[in-house]
Coordinates of C-alpha atoms in Angstrom, one line a residue:
M1 CA 0.0 0.0 0.0
N2 CA 1.5 3.4 -1.0
K3 CA 1.4 6.6 0.9
R4 CA -1.6 8.0 -1.0
Q5 CA -3.6 4.9 -0.2
V6 CA -2.7 5.0 3.5
V7 CA -3.8 8.7 3.7
L8 CA -7.0 7.9 1.8
E9 CA -7.8 5.0 4.1
S10 CA -7.0 7.2 7.1
I11 CA -9.3 10.0 5.9
S12 CA -12.1 7.4 5.3
A13 CA -11.6 6.0 8.8
L14 CA -11.8 9.4 10.4
L15 CA -15.0 10.3 8.5
I16 CA -16.5 6.9 9.3
M17 CA -15.7 7.3 13.0
L18 CA -17.2 10.9 12.9
F19 CA -20.4 9.9 11.2
L20 CA -21.0 6.6 13.1
Y21 CA -20.3 8.3 16.4
A22 CA -22.6 11.2 15.7
S23 CA -25.5 9.0 14.4
V24 CA -25.3 6.4 17.2
S25 CA -25.2 9.2 19.8
K26 CA -28.3 10.8 18.3
F27 CA -30.1 7.4 18.3
L28 CA -29.0 6.6 21.8
D29 CA -30.4 9.9 23.2
F30 CA -33.2 10.1 20.6
Q31 CA -35.7 12.0 22.8
R32 CA -33.2 14.7 23.4
F33 CA -32.3 14.8 19.7
I34 CA -36.0 15.3 18.8
G35 CA -36.3 18.1 21.4
E36 CA -33.2 19.9 20.1
M37 CA -34.5 19.5 16.5
N38 CA -37.8 21.1 17.6
N39 CA -35.9 24.1 19.0
Q40 CA -34.1 24.7 15.7
P41 CA -35.0 27.9 13.7
F42 CA -36.9 25.9 11.0
P43 CA -40.5 24.7 11.1
N44 CA -41.2 21.9 13.6
S45 CA -43.0 20.1 10.8
W46 CA -39.6 19.2 9.4
T47 CA -38.5 17.5 12.7
P48 CA -40.0 14.0 11.9
F49 CA -38.1 14.0 8.6
L50 CA -34.8 15.4 9.9
V51 CA -34.6 13.2 13.0
W52 CA -34.6 10.1 10.9
T53 CA -32.8 11.4 7.8
V54 CA -29.7 13.1 9.3
P55 CA -28.5 10.1 11.3
S56 CA -29.5 7.7 8.6
L57 CA -27.5 9.7 6.1
E58 CA -24.5 9.7 8.4
I59 CA -24.7 5.9 8.6
A60 CA -25.2 5.5 4.8
I61 CA -22.1 7.8 4.2
S62 CA -20.1 5.6 6.6
L63 CA -21.1 2.5 4.8
A64 CA -20.2 4.0 1.4
L65 CA -16.8 5.0 2.7
I66 CA -16.0 1.5 3.8
F67 CA -16.0 0.0 0.3
E68 CA -13.5 1.0 -2.4
R69 CA -16.3 0.8 -5.1
T70 CA -18.5 3.3 -3.3
R71 CA -15.9 5.4 -1.6
M72 CA -16.1 8.3 -4.0
V73 CA -19.8 8.6 -3.5
G74 CA -19.2 8.5 0.3
L75 CA -16.5 11.2 0.1
I76 CA -18.8 13.5 -2.0
A77 CA -21.7 12.9 0.3
S78 CA -19.4 13.6 3.3
L79 CA -18.3 16.9 1.6
V80 CA -21.9 17.9 0.9
L81 CA -23.2 17.1 4.4
M82 CA -20.2 18.7 6.2
T83 CA -20.5 21.8 4.0
L84 CA -24.2 22.1 4.9
F85 CA -23.3 21.8 8.6
T86 CA -20.5 24.3 8.2
I87 CA -22.8 26.9 6.5
Y88 CA -25.4 26.4 9.2
T89 CA -22.7 26.9 11.9
A90 CA -21.5 30.1 10.1
V91 CA -25.1 31.4 9.9
I92 CA -25.4 30.8 13.7
L93 CA -22.1 32.6 14.3
L94 CA -23.4 35.6 12.3
H95 CA -26.3 35.8 14.7
F96 CA -29.1 35.2 12.2
F97 CA -31.0 33.4 15.0
D98 CA -31.6 34.4 18.6
Y99 CA -31.1 30.9 20.1
V100 CA -30.0 27.7 18.5
P101 CA -29.3 24.5 20.5
C102 CA -26.7 22.1 19.2
S103 CA -28.4 18.9 18.0
C104 CA -25.1 17.2 17.6
G105 CA -24.5 13.8 19.2
G106 CA -22.2 13.0 22.2
V107 CA -19.2 15.1 23.1
I108 CA -19.5 17.1 19.9
R109 CA -22.5 18.8 21.6
K110 CA -20.1 20.3 24.1
L111 CA -18.2 22.4 21.5
S112 CA -18.7 26.1 21.3
W113 CA -20.0 27.4 18.0
P114 CA -16.6 28.7 16.9
Q115 CA -15.1 25.3 17.8
H116 CA -17.9 23.7 15.8
L117 CA -16.9 25.8 12.8
V118 CA -13.2 24.8 13.0
F119 CA -14.2 21.2 13.6
N120 CA -16.5 21.2 10.6
L121 CA -14.0 23.0 8.4
F122 CA -11.4 20.3 9.3
F123 CA -13.7 17.6 8.1
V124 CA -14.7 19.5 5.0
A125 CA -10.9 19.8 4.2
L126 CA -10.5 16.0 4.8
S127 CA -13.4 15.3 2.5
V128 CA -11.9 17.5 -0.3
L129 CA -8.5 15.9 0.2
G130 CA -10.1 12.4 0.1
I131 CA -11.9 13.2 -3.2
I132 CA -8.6 14.4 -4.8
L133 CA -6.7 11.3 -3.6
Q134 CA -9.6 9.0 -4.7
R135 CA -9.7 10.6 -8.1
K136 CA -6.0 10.2 -8.6
S137 CA -6.2 6.6 -7.3
S138 CA -9.1 5.9 -9.7
F139 CA -7.3 7.5 -12.6
K140 CA -4.2 5.4 -12.0
S141 CA -6.2 2.2 -11.9
I142 CA -7.8 3.1 -15.2
I143 CA -4.4 3.7 -16.8
I144 CA -3.0 0.5 -15.4
T145 CA -6.1 -1.5 -16.6
K146 CA -5.9 0.1 -20.0
N147 CA -2.2 -0.6 -20.4
S148 CA -2.8 -4.2 -19.2
F149 CA -4.9 -4.9 -22.3
V150 CA -2.5 -3.3 -24.8

């Protein structure tokens, strides 16, 4: 395994741990998660959809990141979800809302909003790096496969 592959596997592992930890924490304290989602600055009618969709997406992304065949989809989904979380955090820091509880799971809930922003930006950067490395890795395998048939 070359350096690029080790870094890509490490990025995938970190993202998997993040998303599995966050989703399991939400499901383990589901009533609290529902309450926090009801206190968000969007309509409470969205809560039933969001409380099942967000953690389920986190699990689905984790599963996609495990397998080489679906890793690019997982990395792109990770980038999209973390970018949405980051934009939401930035909007909160810009005081668009009076009060916004953190609906994150586990110890992530204990972060301040500026810490959330840095945390999210770190995982956005990891996702971007993972996509770049995965593309290079996929491109190399296409060239190797093409040259194998020549």
